[in-house]
Amino acid sequence: MEFSLDLNEEQTTLRDWVHGFAAGVLRPAGAEWDAREETPWPVIQEAARVGLYGFEFLANAWSDPSGLSMPIANEELFWGDAGLAMSIAGTSLAVAAIFGSGTPDQLAEWVPPCFGDESAPAVAAFCSTEPEAGSDVGAIRTRAVYDEASDEWVLNGQKAYATNGGIAAVHVVTASVDPSLGTRGQAAFVVPPGTKGLSSPRKLAKLGLRASHTADVFLDDVRVPGRCLLGGRDRLDARLAKARANQRAAGQASMRTFELSRPTVGAQAIGVARAAYEYALDYARNRVQFGRPIVENQAIAFALADMRMEIDAARLLVWRAAWMGRNNRPFAAGEGSMSKLKAGEVAVAVTERAVQILGGAGYLREHPVERWYRDAKIYTIFEGTSEIQRLVIARAVTGHQIR
């Protein structure tokens, strides 16, 4: 079989279609919604109308046996505008949790409400991080206690920095069922729309991704039906029994979700970096100083060369990890973490360099590079900081429990 890195016809069509939406809808609206710092429901509704927001789109992208359709689509969306794109893509993390931990029946029941419909779009939230448990998922304090009399799980705790937290129709919440087992004693639960006891006091003000809603979520005696335990009671009991017997058990709920999503998050960072690189390149070609375009200065040209090289290198790592994940190849050397780590750090470096190339103009809001610079920083922080990604990689390549 001939090896090729060329995109096939379906992937090329997907890339061009999403790019058209990003260029025609997201890019022109990015500055407005960044300044408003509000959930862009009209943009989400337009994405639903054209077929970019919904489970069918995710299922079709995931069905690509190469694994590339999801990162291709995300790179183009986030090239348009990261804040608006995250308002569209944020729901997919909760869907990934349901897909990764749930049964087919749960997938059928809970995924449609995550999106709503074209006339009334909805969003979903994945709630894992806590004030004292970010990278250290073993420190999760949110508890889930089973009430046999009512066949309900009772959730109590606080979640932090949840995308779509509080405004979501469906919240997927990780909680500890048996704290003595650490991460192996945790499970994920669906909190259906309108469930009493779940609250979120306010939207958090952020450095970047301002159009995307981020909030703390409080759970006060939140009761959900037994069927809302992702994977079901039998699977949980079997996993807990193995953990108590010190046997190898399936991975922790949050980590499974993050492993599925890391290459996709890396692709988002690449989209932001590519937007900044292309803008800086165009600016350098047209900006004249000392009688010639600044792109003819070696310092500028070399910076642009490095930016392009780093973006391409990061994309190859993302594509490899996406292919491995889709084809059930183990991340023996932390390849998923490699892709997210490299892409996130490239996004920060490239957007910073783009601001520098524009000089004083790059510091002004009339040029989008300052917004992309702010947006990029989150990619070295959320879904595993750069330090945590290095820890994962180090443990994988050394075989030692590095701390």
mmCIF file of C-alpha atoms in Angstrom:
data_model
loop_
_atom_site.group_PDB
_atom_site.id
_atom_site.type_symbol
_atom_site.label_atom_id
_atom_site.label_comp_id
_atom_site.label_asym_id
_atom_site.label_seq_id
_atom_site.Cartn_x
_atom_site.Cartn_y
_atom_site.Cartn_z
ATOM 1 C CA MET A 1 0.000 0.000 0.000
ATOM 2 C CA GLU A 2 1.377 3.401 -1.015
ATOM 3 C CA PHE A 3 2.123 5.788 1.848
ATOM 4 C CA SER A 4 0.898 9.350 1.452
ATOM 5 C CA LEU A 5 0.338 12.414 3.604
ATOM 6 C CA ASP A 6 -2.032 13.908 1.047
ATOM 7 C CA LEU A 7 -5.556 14.488 2.281
ATOM 8 C CA ASN A 8 -8.190 12.425 0.503
ATOM 9 C CA GLU A 9 -11.170 13.961 -1.268
ATOM 10 C CA GLU A 10 -13.473 13.764 1.774
ATOM 11 C CA GLN A 11 -10.895 15.353 4.062
ATOM 12 C CA THR A 12 -10.160 18.129 1.557
ATOM 13 C CA THR A 13 -13.870 18.850 1.174
ATOM 14 C CA LEU A 14 -14.276 18.943 4.951
ATOM 15 C CA ARG A 15 -11.307 21.293 5.378
ATOM 16 C CA ASP A 16 -12.558 23.695 2.719
ATOM 17 C CA TRP A 17 -16.141 23.646 4.035
ATOM 18 C CA VAL A 18 -15.126 24.388 7.647
ATOM 19 C CA HIS A 19 -12.616 26.992 6.485
ATOM 20 C CA GLY A 20 -15.379 28.735 4.548
ATOM 21 C CA PHE A 21 -17.546 28.889 7.673
ATOM 22 C CA ALA A 22 -14.612 30.131 9.755
ATOM 23 C CA ALA A 23 -13.725 32.812 7.215
ATOM 24 C CA GLY A 24 -17.286 33.933 6.535
ATOM 25 C CA VAL A 25 -18.863 33.690 9.996
ATOM 26 C CA LEU A 26 -16.260 33.421 12.762
ATOM 27 C CA ARG A 27 -13.444 35.701 11.602
ATOM 28 C CA PRO A 28 -15.666 38.768 11.012
ATOM 29 C CA ALA A 29 -17.456 38.344 14.356
ATOM 30 C CA GLY A 30 -14.469 37.492 16.553
ATOM 31 C CA ALA A 31 -13.620 40.965 17.845
ATOM 32 C CA GLU A 32 -17.251 41.825 18.627
ATOM 33 C CA TRP A 33 -17.943 38.751 20.754
ATOM 34 C CA ASP A 34 -14.548 38.970 22.431
ATOM 35 C CA ALA A 35 -15.456 42.473 23.568
ATOM 36 C CA ARG A 36 -18.999 41.486 24.585
ATOM 37 C CA GLU A 37 -17.774 38.473 26.575
ATOM 38 C CA GLU A 38 -21.126 36.753 26.047
ATOM 39 C CA THR A 39 -22.129 33.327 24.771
ATOM 40 C CA PRO A 40 -22.609 33.796 21.012
ATOM 41 C CA TRP A 41 -25.900 31.928 20.613
ATOM 42 C CA PRO A 42 -26.511 33.282 17.079
ATOM 43 C CA VAL A 43 -23.145 31.873 15.974
ATOM 44 C CA ILE A 44 -23.869 28.502 17.599
ATOM 45 C CA GLN A 45 -27.260 28.475 15.895
ATOM 46 C CA GLU A 46 -25.683 29.224 12.523
ATOM 47 C CA ALA A 47 -23.198 26.395 13.053
ATOM 48 C CA ALA A 48 -26.135 24.091 13.805
ATOM 49 C CA ARG A 49 -27.972 25.312 10.714
ATOM 50 C CA VAL A 50 -25.121 24.471 8.352
ATOM 51 C CA GLY A 51 -24.413 21.134 10.057
ATOM 52 C CA LEU A 52 -21.239 22.007 11.959
ATOM 53 C CA TYR A 53 -22.815 21.711 15.394
ATOM 54 C CA GLY A 54 -24.386 18.398 16.316
ATOM 55 C CA PHE A 55 -23.647 14.762 16.975
ATOM 56 C CA GLU A 56 -23.937 13.826 13.302
ATOM 57 C CA PHE A 57 -21.001 16.076 12.490
ATOM 58 C CA LEU A 58 -18.883 14.617 15.321
ATOM 59 C CA ALA A 59 -19.839 11.053 14.379
ATOM 60 C CA ASN A 60 -18.913 11.590 10.741
ATOM 61 C CA ALA A 61 -15.591 13.163 11.690
ATOM 62 C CA TRP A 62 -14.847 10.374 14.178
ATOM 63 C CA SER A 63 -15.697 7.686 11.599
ATOM 64 C CA ASP A 64 -12.694 8.698 9.493
ATOM 65 C CA PRO A 65 -10.373 5.669 9.908
ATOM 66 C CA SER A 66 -7.303 7.886 9.614
ATOM 67 C CA GLY A 67 -8.395 9.927 12.640
ATOM 68 C CA LEU A 68 -7.557 13.158 10.809
ATOM 69 C CA SER A 69 -10.995 14.636 10.155
ATOM 70 C CA MET A 70 -11.462 15.850 13.741
ATOM 71 C CA PRO A 71 -8.138 17.744 13.955
ATOM 72 C CA ILE A 72 -8.584 19.084 10.420
ATOM 73 C CA ALA A 73 -11.991 20.544 11.274
ATOM 74 C CA ASN A 74 -10.811 21.980 14.594
ATOM 75 C CA GLU A 75 -7.746 23.627 13.086
ATOM 76 C CA GLU A 76 -9.928 25.463 10.585
ATOM 77 C CA LEU A 77 -12.557 26.480 13.154
ATOM 78 C CA PHE A 78 -9.976 27.895 15.553
ATOM 79 C CA TRP A 79 -8.176 29.607 12.686
ATOM 80 C CA GLY A 80 -11.379 31.620 12.396
ATOM 81 C CA ASP A 81 -11.621 32.671 16.049
ATOM 82 C CA ALA A 82 -10.781 30.670 19.150
ATOM 83 C CA GLY A 83 -13.416 32.140 21.464
ATOM 84 C CA LEU A 84 -16.265 31.583 19.016
ATOM 85 C CA ALA A 85 -14.907 28.191 17.998
ATOM 86 C CA MET A 86 -14.753 27.083 21.632
ATOM 87 C CA SER A 87 -18.395 28.065 22.060
ATOM 88 C CA ILE A 88 -19.092 25.571 19.275
ATOM 89 C CA ALA A 89 -16.548 22.899 20.225
ATOM 90 C CA GLY A 90 -16.906 23.044 24.027
ATOM 91 C CA THR A 91 -19.846 20.651 24.018
ATOM 92 C CA SER A 92 -17.726 17.945 22.410
ATOM 93 C CA LEU A 93 -15.759 17.358 25.632
ATOM 94 C CA ALA A 94 -18.909 16.288 27.463
ATOM 95 C CA VAL A 95 -19.886 14.186 24.455
ATOM 96 C CA ALA A 96 -16.422 12.575 24.496
ATOM 97 C CA ALA A 97 -16.960 11.685 28.162
ATOM 98 C CA ILE A 98 -20.311 10.056 27.383
ATOM 99 C CA PHE A 99 -18.806 8.270 24.393
ATOM 100 C CA GLY A 100 -15.724 7.131 26.307
ATOM 101 C CA SER A 101 -17.431 5.903 29.471
ATOM 102 C CA GLY A 102 -21.105 5.396 28.594
ATOM 103 C CA THR A 103 -23.122 2.539 27.157
ATOM 104 C CA PRO A 104 -24.784 2.680 23.714
ATOM 105 C CA ASP A 105 -28.131 3.352 25.390
ATOM 106 C CA GLN A 106 -26.641 6.251 27.352
ATOM 107 C CA LEU A 107 -25.083 7.635 24.187
ATOM 108 C CA ALA A 108 -28.489 7.587 22.494
ATOM 109 C CA GLU A 109 -30.253 9.134 25.475
ATOM 110 C CA TRP A 110 -27.891 11.884 26.541
ATOM 111 C CA VAL A 111 -26.009 13.095 23.472
ATOM 112 C CA PRO A 112 -28.962 14.706 21.610
ATOM 113 C CA PRO A 113 -29.861 16.979 24.564
ATOM 114 C CA CYS A 114 -26.237 18.164 24.614
ATOM 115 C CA PHE A 115 -26.822 19.946 21.302
ATOM 116 C CA GLY A 116 -30.522 20.761 21.294
ATOM 117 C CA ASP A 117 -31.688 21.488 17.752
ATOM 118 C CA GLU A 118 -31.336 24.155 15.094
ATOM 119 C CA SER A 119 -34.265 26.197 16.384
ATOM 120 C CA ALA A 120 -33.118 26.000 20.022
ATOM 121 C CA PRO A 121 -29.434 25.017 20.277
ATOM 122 C CA ALA A 122 -28.073 23.847 23.619
ATOM 123 C CA VAL A 123 -24.592 23.261 25.028
ATOM 124 C CA ALA A 124 -23.062 20.700 27.392
ATOM 125 C CA ALA A 125 -20.371 20.889 30.072
ATOM 126 C CA PHE A 126 -17.721 18.457 31.292
ATOM 127 C CA CYS A 127 -17.025 19.170 34.956
ATOM 128 C CA SER A 128 -13.827 17.646 36.307
ATOM 129 C CA THR A 129 -11.481 20.343 37.652
ATOM 130 C CA GLU A 130 -11.954 21.494 41.250
ATOM 131 C CA PRO A 131 -10.422 24.317 43.303
ATOM 132 C CA GLU A 132 -8.000 21.829 44.901
ATOM 133 C CA ALA A 133 -7.916 19.271 42.094
ATOM 134 C CA GLY A 134 -6.727 20.415 38.679
ATOM 135 C CA SER A 135 -3.855 18.353 37.363
ATOM 136 C CA ASP A 136 -4.096 16.233 40.504
ATOM 137 C CA VAL A 137 -7.330 14.426 39.629
ATOM 138 C CA GLY A 138 -6.785 12.074 42.547
ATOM 139 C CA ALA A 139 -7.638 14.975 44.866
ATOM 140 C CA ILE A 140 -11.226 15.272 43.608
ATOM 141 C CA ARG A 141 -13.527 15.874 46.573
ATOM 142 C CA THR A 142 -16.911 15.824 44.847
ATOM 143 C CA ARG A 143 -18.707 12.783 46.229
ATOM 144 C CA ALA A 144 -21.304 10.493 44.727
ATOM 145 C CA VAL A 145 -23.299 8.330 47.157
ATOM 146 C CA TYR A 146 -25.796 5.748 45.991
ATOM 147 C CA ASP A 147 -29.285 5.804 47.533
ATOM 148 C CA GLU A 148 -30.617 2.272 47.045
ATOM 149 C CA ALA A 149 -34.131 3.134 48.228
ATOM 150 C CA SER A 150 -34.679 5.571 45.358
ATOM 151 C CA ASP A 151 -32.123 4.183 42.883
ATOM 152 C CA GLU A 152 -30.480 7.598 42.753
ATOM 153 C CA TRP A 153 -26.955 8.957 43.054
ATOM 154 C CA VAL A 154 -26.505 11.995 45.293
ATOM 155 C CA LEU A 155 -23.731 14.385 44.235
ATOM 156 C CA ASN A 156 -22.119 17.029 46.431
ATOM 157 C CA GLY A 157 -19.130 19.210 45.652
ATOM 158 C CA GLN A 158 -17.729 22.096 43.627
ATOM 159 C CA LYS A 159 -16.286 22.149 40.113
ATOM 160 C CA ALA A 160 -14.091 24.931 38.736
ATOM 161 C CA TYR A 161 -13.388 26.416 35.291
ATOM 162 C CA ALA A 162 -16.080 24.390 33.539
ATOM 163 C CA THR A 163 -16.656 25.327 29.907
ATOM 164 C CA ASN A 164 -20.411 25.972 29.577
ATOM 165 C CA GLY A 165 -20.822 25.381 33.312
ATOM 166 C CA GLY A 166 -24.209 26.515 34.549
ATOM 167 C CA ILE A 167 -25.627 27.334 31.099
ATOM 168 C CA ALA A 168 -25.371 23.738 29.860
ATOM 169 C CA ALA A 169 -28.410 21.581 29.224
ATOM 170 C CA VAL A 170 -26.354 18.528 30.197
ATOM 171 C CA HIS A 171 -23.499 18.462 32.724
ATOM 172 C CA VAL A 172 -21.151 15.484 32.906
ATOM 173 C CA VAL A 173 -19.612 15.416 36.382
ATOM 174 C CA THR A 174 -16.730 13.303 37.683
ATOM 175 C CA ALA A 175 -17.045 12.320 41.342
ATOM 176 C CA SER A 176 -15.470 10.010 43.866
ATOM 177 C CA VAL A 177 -17.479 6.914 44.740
ATOM 178 C CA ASP A 178 -14.782 5.412 46.973
ATOM 179 C CA PRO A 179 -12.196 8.031 48.066
ATOM 180 C CA SER A 180 -9.925 5.341 49.516
ATOM 181 C CA LEU A 181 -9.157 4.145 45.980
ATOM 182 C CA GLY A 182 -8.018 7.526 44.662
ATOM 183 C CA THR A 183 -8.541 7.941 40.926
ATOM 184 C CA ARG A 184 -9.628 4.311 40.632
ATOM 185 C CA GLY A 185 -12.595 5.064 42.867
ATOM 186 C CA GLN A 186 -14.018 7.770 40.600
ATOM 187 C CA ALA A 187 -16.858 7.687 38.088
ATOM 188 C CA ALA A 188 -18.682 10.030 35.707
ATOM 189 C CA PHE A 189 -22.341 11.020 35.960
ATOM 190 C CA VAL A 190 -24.791 12.791 33.688
ATOM 191 C CA VAL A 191 -26.763 15.581 35.327
ATOM 192 C CA PRO A 192 -29.896 15.987 33.172
ATOM 193 C CA PRO A 193 -31.452 19.344 32.255
ATOM 194 C CA GLY A 194 -33.297 21.085 35.075
ATOM 195 C CA THR A 195 -31.892 18.943 37.895
ATOM 196 C CA LYS A 196 -32.290 20.668 41.262
ATOM 197 C CA GLY A 197 -29.252 21.459 43.379
ATOM 198 C CA LEU A 198 -26.871 22.379 40.540
ATOM 199 C CA SER A 199 -25.991 26.067 40.456
ATOM 200 C CA SER A 200 -23.454 28.439 38.958
ATOM 201 C CA PRO A 201 -23.312 31.998 40.326
ATOM 202 C CA ARG A 202 -21.451 33.798 37.541
ATOM 203 C CA LYS A 203 -19.444 33.657 34.341
ATOM 204 C CA LEU A 204 -15.715 33.978 34.997
ATOM 205 C CA ALA A 205 -13.784 36.850 33.389
ATOM 206 C CA LYS A 206 -10.822 35.485 31.426
ATOM 207 C CA LEU A 207 -7.660 36.606 29.630
ATOM 208 C CA GLY A 208 -8.742 34.948 26.380
ATOM 209 C CA LEU A 209 -11.471 32.812 24.807
ATOM 210 C CA ARG A 210 -13.847 35.456 26.112
ATOM 211 C CA ALA A 211 -16.808 34.431 23.961
ATOM 212 C CA SER A 212 -16.711 30.964 25.517
ATOM 213 C CA HIS A 213 -18.583 30.636 28.819
ATOM 214 C CA THR A 214 -16.480 29.428 31.760
ATOM 215 C CA ALA A 215 -17.848 29.105 35.287
ATOM 216 C CA ASP A 216 -17.676 27.321 38.631
ATOM 217 C CA VAL A 217 -20.418 24.756 39.254
ATOM 218 C CA PHE A 218 -21.807 23.871 42.684
ATOM 219 C CA LEU A 219 -23.579 20.596 43.451
ATOM 220 C CA ASP A 220 -25.731 20.588 46.580
ATOM 221 C CA ASP A 221 -27.513 17.259 47.116
ATOM 222 C CA VAL A 222 -27.942 16.840 43.375
ATOM 223 C CA ARG A 223 -29.988 13.682 42.809
ATOM 224 C CA VAL A 224 -29.727 11.874 39.480
ATOM 225 C CA PRO A 225 -31.327 8.564 38.463
ATOM 226 C CA GLY A 226 -29.221 5.424 38.653
ATOM 227 C CA ARG A 227 -29.086 5.237 34.869
ATOM 228 C CA CYS A 228 -27.069 8.490 34.873
ATOM 229 C CA LEU A 229 -23.926 6.668 36.044
ATOM 230 C CA LEU A 230 -21.911 6.391 32.841
ATOM 231 C CA GLY A 231 -21.104 2.779 32.103
ATOM 232 C CA GLY A 232 -23.707 1.462 34.555
ATOM 233 C CA ARG A 233 -23.585 0.007 38.049
ATOM 234 C CA ASP A 234 -22.338 -3.463 37.080
ATOM 235 C CA ARG A 235 -19.303 -2.081 35.287
ATOM 236 C CA LEU A 236 -18.521 0.266 38.166
ATOM 237 C CA ASP A 237 -18.807 -2.502 40.769
ATOM 238 C CA ALA A 238 -16.492 -4.745 38.734
ATOM 239 C CA ARG A 239 -13.946 -1.954 38.377
ATOM 240 C CA LEU A 240 -14.040 -1.122 42.090
ATOM 241 C CA ALA A 241 -13.649 -4.797 43.005
ATOM 242 C CA LYS A 242 -10.534 -5.040 40.855
ATOM 243 C CA ALA A 243 -9.130 -1.869 42.391
ATOM 244 C CA ARG A 244 -9.763 -3.140 45.927
ATOM 245 C CA ALA A 245 -8.032 -6.398 45.026
ATOM 246 C CA ASN A 246 -5.079 -4.409 43.659
ATOM 247 C CA GLN A 247 -5.733 -5.684 40.161
ATOM 248 C CA ARG A 248 -5.298 -3.639 37.027
ATOM 249 C CA ALA A 249 -8.485 -1.728 36.213
ATOM 250 C CA ALA A 250 -9.697 0.511 33.425
ATOM 251 C CA GLY A 251 -8.486 4.121 33.386
ATOM 252 C CA GLN A 252 -10.015 6.953 35.386
ATOM 253 C CA ALA A 253 -12.990 8.751 33.810
ATOM 254 C CA SER A 254 -11.390 12.206 33.411
ATOM 255 C CA MET A 255 -8.162 10.802 32.034
ATOM 256 C CA ARG A 256 -9.960 8.738 29.401
ATOM 257 C CA THR A 257 -11.772 11.848 28.236
ATOM 258 C CA PHE A 258 -8.591 13.924 28.092
ATOM 259 C CA GLU A 259 -6.697 11.211 26.222
ATOM 260 C CA LEU A 260 -9.415 11.159 23.570
ATOM 261 C CA SER A 261 -9.336 14.942 23.238
ATOM 262 C CA ARG A 262 -5.640 15.890 23.420
ATOM 263 C CA PRO A 263 -4.858 15.721 19.675
ATOM 264 C CA THR A 264 -8.031 17.688 18.948
ATOM 265 C CA VAL A 265 -7.037 20.360 21.480
ATOM 266 C CA GLY A 266 -3.605 20.452 19.865
ATOM 267 C CA ALA A 267 -5.258 21.070 16.494
ATOM 268 C CA GLN A 268 -7.144 24.012 17.993
ATOM 269 C CA ALA A 269 -3.864 25.548 19.139
ATOM 270 C CA ILE A 270 -2.409 25.051 15.653
ATOM 271 C CA GLY A 271 -5.370 26.901 14.174
ATOM 272 C CA VAL A 272 -4.690 29.910 16.405
ATOM 273 C CA ALA A 273 -0.973 29.807 15.583
ATOM 274 C CA ARG A 274 -1.619 29.530 11.842
ATOM 275 C CA ALA A 275 -3.957 32.508 11.911
ATOM 276 C CA ALA A 276 -1.289 34.634 13.591
ATOM 277 C CA TYR A 277 1.462 33.419 11.254
ATOM 278 C CA GLU A 278 -0.550 34.147 8.113
ATOM 279 C CA TYR A 279 -1.520 37.604 9.352
ATOM 280 C CA ALA A 280 2.075 38.448 10.288
ATOM 281 C CA LEU A 281 3.350 37.194 6.921
ATOM 282 C CA ASP A 282 0.859 39.344 5.029
ATOM 283 C CA TYR A 283 1.662 42.346 7.210
ATOM 284 C CA ALA A 284 5.414 41.912 6.689
ATOM 285 C CA ARG A 285 4.971 41.764 2.920
ATOM 286 C CA ASN A 286 3.049 45.053 2.878
ATOM 287 C CA ARG A 287 4.674 47.069 5.675
ATOM 288 C CA VAL A 288 7.397 49.306 4.239
ATOM 289 C CA GLN A 289 10.252 50.654 6.372
ATOM 290 C CA PHE A 290 13.456 52.278 5.104
ATOM 291 C CA GLY A 291 12.202 51.971 1.541
ATOM 292 C CA ARG A 292 11.466 48.232 1.440
ATOM 293 C CA PRO A 293 9.004 45.680 2.832
ATOM 294 C CA ILE A 294 10.058 44.509 6.289
ATOM 295 C CA VAL A 295 9.797 40.886 5.112
ATOM 296 C CA GLU A 296 13.076 41.489 3.258
ATOM 297 C CA ASN A 297 14.849 41.980 6.580
ATOM 298 C CA GLN A 298 16.543 38.762 7.626
ATOM 299 C CA ALA A 299 15.348 39.009 11.227
ATOM 300 C CA ILE A 300 11.719 39.128 10.111
ATOM 301 C CA ALA A 301 12.099 36.484 7.420
ATOM 302 C CA PHE A 302 13.873 34.078 9.767
ATOM 303 C CA ALA A 303 11.170 34.582 12.401
ATOM 304 C CA LEU A 304 8.491 33.745 9.837
ATOM 305 C CA ALA A 305 10.457 30.692 8.716
ATOM 306 C CA ASP A 306 10.654 29.436 12.297
ATOM 307 C CA MET A 307 6.945 30.093 12.834
ATOM 308 C CA ARG A 308 5.985 28.060 9.775
ATOM 309 C CA MET A 309 8.363 25.238 10.662
ATOM 310 C CA GLU A 310 7.060 24.939 14.215
ATOM 311 C CA ILE A 311 3.428 24.967 13.079
ATOM 312 C CA ASP A 312 4.089 22.180 10.571
ATOM 313 C CA ALA A 313 6.020 20.131 13.146
ATOM 314 C CA ALA A 314 3.200 20.478 15.675
ATOM 315 C CA ARG A 315 0.610 19.470 13.096
ATOM 316 C CA LEU A 316 2.492 16.274 12.283
ATOM 317 C CA LEU A 317 2.571 15.341 15.981
ATOM 318 C CA VAL A 318 -1.165 16.019 16.229
ATOM 319 C CA TRP A 319 -1.943 13.953 13.144
ATOM 320 C CA ARG A 320 0.157 11.052 14.412
ATOM 321 C CA ALA A 321 -1.560 11.069 17.798
ATOM 322 C CA ALA A 322 -4.994 11.375 16.186
ATOM 323 C CA TRP A 323 -4.251 8.391 13.929
ATOM 324 C CA MET A 324 -2.968 6.352 16.876
ATOM 325 C CA GLY A 325 -5.998 7.177 19.003
ATOM 326 C CA ARG A 326 -8.471 6.363 16.244
ATOM 327 C CA ASN A 327 -6.767 3.042 15.522
ATOM 328 C CA ASN A 328 -6.370 1.992 19.165
ATOM 329 C CA ARG A 329 -2.584 2.224 19.129
ATOM 330 C CA PRO A 330 -1.258 2.731 22.656
ATOM 331 C CA PHE A 331 0.474 6.012 23.458
ATOM 332 C CA ALA A 332 3.600 4.139 24.561
ATOM 333 C CA ALA A 333 5.731 7.293 24.625
ATOM 334 C CA GLY A 334 2.982 9.737 25.605
ATOM 335 C CA GLU A 335 2.276 10.655 22.000
ATOM 336 C CA GLY A 336 -1.078 12.236 22.876
ATOM 337 C CA SER A 337 0.607 14.480 25.424
ATOM 338 C CA MET A 338 3.409 15.253 22.977
ATOM 339 C CA SER A 339 0.909 16.582 20.459
ATOM 340 C CA LYS A 340 -0.907 18.809 22.916
ATOM 341 C CA LEU A 341 2.310 20.035 24.566
ATOM 342 C CA LYS A 342 4.030 20.966 21.316
ATOM 343 C CA ALA A 343 0.978 22.576 19.753
ATOM 344 C CA GLY A 344 0.182 24.642 22.841
ATOM 345 C CA GLU A 345 3.692 25.984 23.218
ATOM 346 C CA VAL A 346 3.925 26.686 19.493
ATOM 347 C CA ALA A 347 0.693 28.679 19.659
ATOM 348 C CA VAL A 348 2.045 30.862 22.465
ATOM 349 C CA ALA A 349 5.405 31.405 20.740
ATOM 350 C CA VAL A 350 3.969 32.085 17.287
ATOM 351 C CA THR A 351 1.309 34.536 18.442
ATOM 352 C CA GLU A 352 3.868 36.381 20.563
ATOM 353 C CA ARG A 353 6.172 36.611 17.565
ATOM 354 C CA ALA A 354 3.291 37.859 15.392
ATOM 355 C CA VAL A 355 2.668 40.719 17.828
ATOM 356 C CA GLN A 356 6.375 41.546 17.702
ATOM 357 C CA ILE A 357 6.468 41.588 13.900
ATOM 358 C CA LEU A 358 3.573 44.049 13.832
ATOM 359 C CA GLY A 359 5.327 46.168 16.459
ATOM 360 C CA GLY A 360 3.146 48.863 17.991
ATOM 361 C CA ALA A 361 0.301 47.938 15.670
ATOM 362 C CA GLY A 362 0.320 44.420 17.075
ATOM 363 C CA TYR A 363 -0.460 45.789 20.524
ATOM 364 C CA LEU A 364 -3.628 47.480 19.309
ATOM 365 C CA ARG A 365 -7.061 45.869 19.197
ATOM 366 C CA GLU A 366 -7.592 46.991 15.622
ATOM 367 C CA HIS A 367 -5.354 44.069 14.653
ATOM 368 C CA PRO A 368 -6.443 40.560 15.708
ATOM 369 C CA VAL A 369 -3.001 39.306 16.724
ATOM 370 C CA GLU A 370 -3.369 40.698 20.250
ATOM 371 C CA ARG A 371 -6.563 38.660 20.663
ATOM 372 C CA TRP A 372 -4.931 35.533 19.280
ATOM 373 C CA TYR A 373 -2.010 36.096 21.651
ATOM 374 C CA ARG A 374 -4.417 36.168 24.601
ATOM 375 C CA ASP A 375 -6.344 33.166 23.312
ATOM 376 C CA ALA A 376 -3.218 31.055 22.790
ATOM 377 C CA LYS A 377 -2.076 31.043 26.408
ATOM 378 C CA ILE A 378 -4.805 28.694 27.606
ATOM 379 C CA TYR A 379 -3.334 25.877 25.513
ATOM 380 C CA THR A 380 -0.394 25.542 27.885
ATOM 381 C CA ILE A 381 -2.808 25.368 30.826
ATOM 382 C CA PHE A 382 -6.139 23.588 30.320
ATOM 383 C CA GLU A 383 -6.646 19.863 29.753
ATOM 384 C CA GLY A 384 -3.263 19.294 31.335
ATOM 385 C CA THR A 385 -0.618 21.992 31.775
ATOM 386 C CA SER A 386 2.628 21.824 29.841
ATOM 387 C CA GLU A 387 4.289 20.593 33.010
ATOM 388 C CA ILE A 388 1.804 17.737 33.355
ATOM 389 C CA GLN A 389 2.231 16.785 29.693
ATOM 390 C CA ARG A 390 5.989 16.570 30.242
ATOM 391 C CA LEU A 391 5.368 14.424 33.304
ATOM 392 C CA VAL A 392 3.188 12.028 31.298
ATOM 393 C CA ILE A 393 5.803 11.793 28.551
ATOM 394 C CA ALA A 394 8.665 11.379 31.019
ATOM 395 C CA ARG A 395 6.898 8.542 32.825
ATOM 396 C CA ALA A 396 6.133 6.838 29.529
ATOM 397 C CA VAL A 397 9.655 6.999 28.109
ATOM 398 C CA THR A 398 11.558 6.234 31.339
ATOM 399 C CA GLY A 399 9.236 3.679 32.879
ATOM 400 C CA HIS A 400 9.693 5.419 36.234
ATOM 401 C CA GLN A 401 7.106 7.195 38.398
ATOM 402 C CA ILE A 402 8.641 10.656 37.948
ATOM 403 C CA ARG A 403 7.328 13.272 40.379
#
